[in-house]
Coordinates of C-alpha atoms in Angstrom, one line a residue:
M1 CA -0.2 0.4 0.1
V2 CA 1.5 3.4 -1.2
K3 CA 0.9 6.3 1.3
I4 CA 0.3 9.7 0.1
L5 CA -0.4 12.7 2.0
R6 CA -2.1 15.7 -0.4
I7 CA -2.4 19.1 0.9
I8 CA -4.3 22.1 -0.4
T9 CA -4.7 25.6 1.1
R10 CA -8.5 25.1 2.1
L11 CA -11.3 23.8 0.3
N12 CA -13.3 27.1 -1.5
I13 CA -15.7 26.6 -4.0
G14 CA -13.0 26.1 -7.4
G15 CA -11.3 24.1 -9.4
P16 CA -8.7 23.0 -7.0
A17 CA -10.4 21.9 -4.1
I18 CA -12.9 19.8 -6.9
H19 CA -9.9 18.3 -8.2
S20 CA -8.5 16.9 -4.7
I21 CA -11.6 15.5 -3.5
L22 CA -12.3 13.9 -6.9
L23 CA -8.5 12.2 -6.2
S24 CA -8.8 11.4 -2.6
S25 CA -11.8 9.4 -3.9
S26 CA -10.4 7.6 -6.5
L27 CA -7.0 6.7 -5.0
N28 CA -7.9 5.1 -2.1
G29 CA -9.0 1.6 -2.3
N30 CA -6.4 1.1 -6.0
G31 CA -3.5 0.5 -4.1
Y32 CA -3.0 3.9 -2.5
K33 CA -3.9 5.3 0.6
D34 CA -5.0 8.9 0.4
T35 CA -5.0 11.4 3.0
L36 CA -6.2 15.1 2.1
V37 CA -5.2 17.9 4.4
C38 CA -6.5 21.2 4.2
G39 CA -7.4 24.7 5.9
T40 CA -9.6 26.6 7.0
V41 CA -12.0 28.5 4.2
S42 CA -12.9 31.9 5.3
K43 CA -16.7 33.7 5.9
S44 CA -16.5 35.1 2.6
E45 CA -15.5 31.7 0.5
G46 CA -17.9 29.3 -0.9
D47 CA -17.0 26.0 1.4
M48 CA -16.5 22.8 -0.7
G49 CA -16.7 21.0 2.4
Y50 CA -19.9 19.3 1.1
L51 CA -18.7 17.6 -2.0
A52 CA -16.2 16.0 0.3
K53 CA -18.8 15.0 2.0
D54 CA -20.6 13.4 -0.7
Y55 CA -17.4 11.2 -2.0
G56 CA -16.5 10.0 0.9
V57 CA -13.9 12.0 1.9
E58 CA -12.8 13.2 5.3
P59 CA -9.8 15.5 4.9
V60 CA -7.1 16.4 8.2
V61 CA -8.4 20.0 8.8
V62 CA -4.9 22.2 9.4
P63 CA -6.9 25.4 11.7
E64 CA -4.0 27.8 10.6
M65 CA -3.8 26.9 7.1
G66 CA -5.4 30.0 5.1
R67 CA -4.6 32.4 1.8
E68 CA -3.5 35.0 3.9
I69 CA 0.3 35.4 5.1
S70 CA 0.9 34.6 8.6
L71 CA 4.8 34.0 10.1
K72 CA 2.4 33.0 13.1
N73 CA 0.0 30.6 11.7
D74 CA 2.3 29.9 9.0
L75 CA 4.8 28.7 11.5
K76 CA 2.1 26.9 12.9
T77 CA 1.0 25.2 10.0
F78 CA 4.6 24.1 9.1
L79 CA 5.3 22.5 12.4
K80 CA 1.8 21.0 12.6
L81 CA 2.2 19.5 8.6
Y82 CA 5.9 18.3 10.0
S83 CA 4.4 16.2 12.5
I84 CA 1.8 14.6 10.3
M85 CA 4.4 13.4 7.9
R86 CA 6.8 12.6 11.0
S87 CA 3.7 9.9 11.9
E88 CA 2.1 9.0 8.8
K89 CA 5.3 8.3 7.1
P90 CA 3.9 8.8 3.6
D91 CA 5.6 7.8 -0.2
I92 CA 4.3 10.8 -2.0
V93 CA 3.9 14.8 -0.4
H94 CA 1.1 15.7 -3.2
T95 CA 0.7 19.5 -2.6
H96 CA -2.2 22.1 -4.7
T97 CA -2.1 26.0 -4.6
A98 CA 0.5 28.1 -3.8
K99 CA 0.4 28.2 0.7
A100 CA 0.1 24.4 0.3
G101 CA 2.7 24.0 -2.1
A102 CA 5.2 26.6 -0.1
L103 CA 4.6 25.1 3.5
G104 CA 4.0 20.5 2.5
R105 CA 6.8 20.8 0.6
L106 CA 9.0 22.8 3.1
A107 CA 7.6 20.8 5.7
A108 CA 8.3 17.3 3.5
I109 CA 11.8 18.8 3.0
F110 CA 12.6 18.5 7.2
A111 CA 10.7 15.1 7.4
G112 CA 12.7 13.4 5.0
V113 CA 10.0 12.4 2.5
P114 CA 11.3 10.7 -0.2
I115 CA 8.8 12.2 -2.6
K116 CA 7.3 15.3 -3.6
I117 CA 4.8 17.1 -6.2
H118 CA 3.2 20.1 -6.8
T119 CA 0.3 20.7 -8.9
F120 CA 0.2 24.4 -9.9
H121 CA -3.3 24.8 -10.7
G122 CA -2.5 28.2 -12.4
H123 CA 0.2 30.5 -10.8
V124 CA -0.2 33.7 -8.6
F125 CA 2.7 35.4 -10.0
D126 CA 0.5 37.5 -12.5
G127 CA -2.5 39.3 -11.7
Y128 CA -2.9 38.5 -7.2
F129 CA -0.1 40.6 -6.0
S130 CA 2.6 43.8 -6.1
P131 CA 5.5 43.0 -8.3
L132 CA 7.7 42.7 -5.2
K133 CA 5.7 40.0 -4.4
A134 CA 5.8 38.2 -6.7
R135 CA 9.3 38.7 -7.1
I136 CA 9.3 37.3 -4.3
F137 CA 7.1 34.1 -4.6
V138 CA 9.0 33.3 -8.1
C139 CA 12.5 32.9 -5.7
V140 CA 10.7 31.0 -3.3
E141 CA 9.1 28.7 -6.3
K142 CA 12.7 28.3 -7.7
F143 CA 14.2 27.5 -4.3
L144 CA 11.1 24.5 -3.3
A145 CA 11.9 23.6 -7.1
L146 CA 15.0 22.3 -6.1
Y147 CA 13.7 19.2 -3.5
T148 CA 10.6 18.8 -6.0
D149 CA 10.7 15.7 -8.1
R150 CA 7.6 16.3 -10.7
V151 CA 5.6 19.9 -11.0
I152 CA 2.2 19.3 -12.6
T153 CA 0.2 22.1 -15.0
V154 CA -2.8 21.4 -15.9
S155 CA -2.1 22.7 -19.3
E156 CA 0.6 23.6 -21.5
A157 CA 0.3 27.0 -21.5
V158 CA 0.8 27.2 -17.6
R159 CA 4.0 24.7 -18.1
N160 CA 5.2 27.1 -20.8
D161 CA 5.0 30.1 -18.6
L162 CA 6.3 28.7 -15.6
I163 CA 9.5 26.9 -17.7
N164 CA 10.3 29.3 -20.4
R165 CA 8.9 32.9 -19.1
L166 CA 9.3 32.5 -14.9
R167 CA 11.8 29.6 -15.2
V168 CA 10.4 27.8 -12.3
A169 CA 10.7 24.1 -13.2
E170 CA 12.7 22.4 -15.1
E171 CA 11.4 20.6 -18.1
R172 CA 12.7 17.3 -17.8
K173 CA 10.2 17.7 -14.0
S174 CA 7.3 19.0 -15.7
V175 CA 4.7 17.8 -16.9
V176 CA 0.9 18.4 -17.9
I177 CA -1.8 16.2 -16.3
P178 CA -5.3 18.5 -17.0
L179 CA -7.8 18.8 -14.7
G180 CA -10.5 16.0 -14.0
L181 CA -14.4 16.0 -13.6
D182 CA -17.2 14.5 -12.6
L183 CA -19.2 15.6 -16.0
G184 CA -21.6 12.9 -15.2
R185 CA -24.3 15.4 -14.4
F186 CA -23.8 18.1 -16.6
L187 CA -23.4 16.0 -20.0
E188 CA -26.9 14.8 -19.0
C189 CA -28.3 18.6 -17.4
D190 CA -31.1 19.0 -20.0
K191 CA -33.2 16.7 -18.0
N192 CA -32.9 19.3 -15.3
R193 CA -33.9 22.3 -17.9
G194 CA -36.6 24.7 -16.2
W195 CA -35.4 24.7 -13.1
F196 CA -33.2 27.5 -12.7
R197 CA -35.2 30.1 -15.3
K198 CA -37.8 29.3 -12.2
R199 CA -36.0 30.5 -9.6
L200 CA -35.0 33.5 -11.3
G201 CA -38.7 34.3 -12.6
V202 CA -38.0 34.5 -16.2
D203 CA -39.2 32.6 -19.1
D204 CA -38.2 31.0 -21.9
K205 CA -38.2 33.9 -24.2
V206 CA -35.4 35.8 -22.3
M207 CA -31.7 35.4 -23.1
L208 CA -29.8 34.3 -19.8
I209 CA -26.0 35.2 -20.1
G210 CA -24.2 34.0 -17.3
I211 CA -20.6 34.0 -15.6
V212 CA -19.5 31.6 -12.4
G213 CA -16.9 32.1 -10.0
R214 CA -16.1 33.1 -7.1
L215 CA -16.3 37.3 -6.5
V216 CA -12.6 38.3 -6.2
P217 CA -10.4 40.8 -8.0
I218 CA -8.5 38.0 -10.5
K219 CA -12.1 37.1 -11.9
N220 CA -13.1 40.9 -12.7
H221 CA -16.8 40.6 -12.9
K222 CA -16.2 44.9 -13.8
M223 CA -15.3 43.8 -17.4
F224 CA -18.7 41.3 -17.5
L225 CA -20.7 44.3 -16.0
K226 CA -19.3 46.9 -18.4
A227 CA -19.8 44.3 -21.1
A228 CA -23.3 44.1 -20.4
R229 CA -23.7 47.6 -20.0
S230 CA -22.0 48.2 -23.3
V231 CA -24.5 45.3 -24.9
L232 CA -28.0 46.7 -23.7
N233 CA -26.7 49.9 -25.2
E234 CA -26.3 48.5 -28.9
R235 CA -29.3 46.8 -28.1
P236 CA -31.7 48.7 -25.9
G237 CA -35.0 46.4 -26.6
A238 CA -33.2 43.3 -26.2
D239 CA -34.7 41.0 -23.1
I240 CA -31.6 40.2 -21.5
R241 CA -30.4 39.1 -18.0
F242 CA -27.5 38.6 -16.9
V243 CA -26.4 36.1 -13.9
V244 CA -23.9 36.9 -11.6
V245 CA -23.4 33.1 -9.9
G246 CA -21.3 32.8 -6.5
D247 CA -20.1 34.7 -4.2
G248 CA -17.1 36.1 -2.1
E249 CA -15.3 40.2 -1.1
L250 CA -16.6 41.9 -3.8
N251 CA -20.0 41.0 -3.6
Q252 CA -21.5 44.4 -2.2
F253 CA -19.1 46.0 -4.4
L254 CA -20.1 44.5 -7.3
K255 CA -23.8 44.5 -7.2
E256 CA -23.1 48.8 -6.2
E257 CA -21.2 48.9 -10.0
A258 CA -24.1 47.3 -11.2
K259 CA -26.5 50.1 -9.8
A260 CA -23.8 52.2 -11.0
I261 CA -24.3 51.9 -14.1
G262 CA -28.4 51.1 -14.5
L263 CA -28.3 47.2 -14.4
E264 CA -30.3 47.1 -11.6
H265 CA -33.1 45.7 -13.9
H266 CA -31.0 43.4 -16.0
V267 CA -27.9 41.6 -13.9
I268 CA -29.2 39.5 -11.2
F269 CA -26.9 38.0 -8.2
T270 CA -27.7 34.4 -7.5
G271 CA -24.6 33.7 -4.5
W272 CA -23.4 30.3 -4.6
I273 CA -26.0 27.3 -6.4
E274 CA -24.5 24.1 -5.6
D275 CA -26.7 22.8 -8.1
L276 CA -24.7 24.3 -11.2
A277 CA -26.1 21.5 -13.7
S278 CA -29.4 22.9 -13.5
V279 CA -28.0 26.7 -14.0
Y280 CA -26.2 25.7 -16.9
S281 CA -28.6 23.8 -18.7
D282 CA -31.2 26.7 -18.3
L283 CA -28.2 29.6 -19.7
D284 CA -28.0 30.2 -23.1
L285 CA -24.3 31.6 -23.1
L286 CA -21.3 31.4 -20.6
V287 CA -18.7 34.5 -20.4
L288 CA -15.5 34.4 -18.4
T289 CA -13.9 37.6 -17.8
S290 CA -10.4 36.5 -15.3
L291 CA -7.1 38.4 -16.0
N292 CA -5.6 35.0 -15.4
E293 CA -6.4 31.1 -15.3
G294 CA -5.2 27.3 -15.1
T295 CA -8.4 25.6 -16.5
P296 CA -11.4 27.2 -15.6
V297 CA -13.8 24.3 -13.9
S298 CA -17.2 26.7 -15.1
L299 CA -15.5 26.7 -18.8
I300 CA -15.4 23.0 -18.3
E301 CA -19.1 22.3 -17.1
A302 CA -20.5 24.6 -19.2
M303 CA -19.3 22.8 -22.4
A304 CA -20.1 20.1 -21.1
S305 CA -23.4 21.3 -20.7
A306 CA -23.1 22.1 -24.9
K307 CA -23.0 25.6 -23.8
P308 CA -21.5 28.3 -25.8
V309 CA -18.7 30.2 -23.8
I310 CA -16.9 33.4 -24.6
A311 CA -13.2 33.6 -22.5
T312 CA -10.7 36.1 -22.3
A313 CA -7.2 34.6 -23.8
V314 CA -5.3 34.3 -20.8
G315 CA -3.4 31.1 -19.2
G316 CA -4.9 27.5 -20.1
V317 CA -8.3 29.1 -20.8
V318 CA -6.4 29.2 -24.6
D319 CA -5.6 25.0 -24.5
L320 CA -9.7 24.9 -23.8
V321 CA -11.2 27.5 -26.1
K322 CA -10.4 26.6 -29.7
D323 CA -11.9 30.3 -31.3
G324 CA -14.8 29.9 -33.4
Y325 CA -15.3 25.9 -33.0
N326 CA -16.3 25.6 -29.8
G327 CA -16.1 29.3 -28.2
L328 CA -14.9 32.8 -28.6
L329 CA -12.1 34.6 -26.7
A330 CA -11.5 37.9 -26.2
D331 CA -8.8 40.4 -25.0
S332 CA -8.1 40.8 -22.1
N333 CA -9.8 43.6 -20.1
D334 CA -11.4 44.6 -22.8
H335 CA -15.3 44.9 -22.1
A336 CA -15.8 46.4 -25.7
D337 CA -14.5 43.1 -27.4
L338 CA -16.7 41.4 -25.1
A339 CA -19.4 42.8 -25.5
R340 CA -19.4 42.6 -29.4
K341 CA -18.6 38.9 -29.0
I342 CA -21.8 38.4 -26.9
I343 CA -23.8 40.4 -29.5
R344 CA -22.1 38.2 -32.2
L345 CA -23.4 35.0 -30.7
M346 CA -26.9 36.7 -29.5
D347 CA -27.5 36.8 -33.1
D348 CA -26.4 33.3 -33.8
R349 CA -29.0 30.8 -32.7
S350 CA -26.7 28.1 -34.4
G351 CA -23.7 28.3 -34.1
R352 CA -24.3 28.9 -30.6
L353 CA -26.0 25.5 -30.6
A354 CA -22.8 24.0 -33.2
M355 CA -20.4 25.7 -30.6
G356 CA -22.2 23.9 -27.5
A357 CA -22.0 20.4 -29.7
H358 CA -18.1 21.3 -30.0
G359 CA -17.4 21.9 -26.6
R360 CA -19.4 18.6 -25.2
E361 CA -17.6 16.7 -27.3
S362 CA -13.9 18.3 -26.5
V363 CA -14.4 18.1 -22.8
R364 CA -16.3 14.7 -22.9
T365 CA -13.3 12.2 -22.0
K366 CA -10.3 14.7 -21.5
Y367 CA -11.4 16.3 -18.8
S368 CA -12.9 13.3 -17.1
K369 CA -12.5 11.9 -13.2
S370 CA -11.3 8.0 -14.6
R371 CA -8.8 10.1 -17.2
L372 CA -7.2 12.1 -14.5
A373 CA -6.5 9.3 -11.7
A374 CA -5.3 7.3 -14.6
D375 CA -2.9 9.9 -15.3
I376 CA -2.0 10.8 -11.5
M377 CA -1.4 6.8 -10.9
K378 CA 0.9 6.9 -13.6
L379 CA 3.3 9.5 -12.5
Y380 CA 3.2 8.1 -9.4
E381 CA 4.5 4.7 -10.1
E382 CA 6.7 7.0 -12.4
C383 CA 8.5 8.8 -9.0
L384 CA 8.5 5.3 -7.2
E385 CA 9.9 3.2 -9.9
E386 CA 13.2 6.1 -10.1
K387 CA 13.0 6.4 -6.3
H388 CA 13.8 2.8 -6.0
K389 CA 16.2 2.7 -9.1
G390 CA 18.0 5.2 -6.9

């Protein structure tokens, strides 16, 4: 039995949490004993603890581990992770997300864990922090990479960025393993059609254009609102609703922004909704406006639901969306370009249906849970064999 200790900063709403929970569920009972360690979710974030429970995963919680930098809490986290590793003696420590990646690998180095692996679900070097902080984090990653056996990225674009531009990963140590999701309910989402529109109080004649994700700066929802205003200026009589699904620190700010630009009757803020398959089943179009991304879960889920997407051409988005085939790419932080592309798809129902169909086929197997588990187990076996050979 191979013992795996996987560490993620917190199980907040998003791809890394889903990815980590599904991996734990898939690995246990297949020759691996997988233990998932996580920190706590802040009050302004959605908590995916319910998903862990659904899949029978019971994470070990280190309360001091959170997103914010705190010397006191980070030291406590390091010591607790070190203690867990000395007690459990894992064969592999596999970390996810930046904070867990730094503290987890550092603890693994001191605890003498044989194999250390880190997954970059995107990276935090663009759009999250000041240039000085970003440079410091790059230096930290370069140091940790010296002691890391494999660096996983979720897309080829992110891998190229880490190797060629930022130089925080060696090509020989890096590998692309795309996200894996449980897509069954999205592939069959048509049976849920009507629930979301009924909840919103709109009928089938209303065009629903949605954005799904955390309400945080990196997601750039302000661009979505500006584009909505431009679309309505161009089509003042159109029966459209723009739907913001999610919650986060910018919730109140974005509501005030929508009101300030005259969108209070056209934009609906729903908060977190667990049944996203029912949400996608009633959307006509999904939009993503992020300034930086790894591989966005909302795009994969929308595409599995046969919905056309428009997304900013950042990070791993360009590996997922083939412009004009399964969606459209918009210029980053350019609301006018986004508005033009929304109008283009509003006017082209057959184009929307074709892009949706192409999107479903492009993600059906490539981003499946079974494929993810197989890829990870193959990587673990390679690392164990290399270590055994010495």
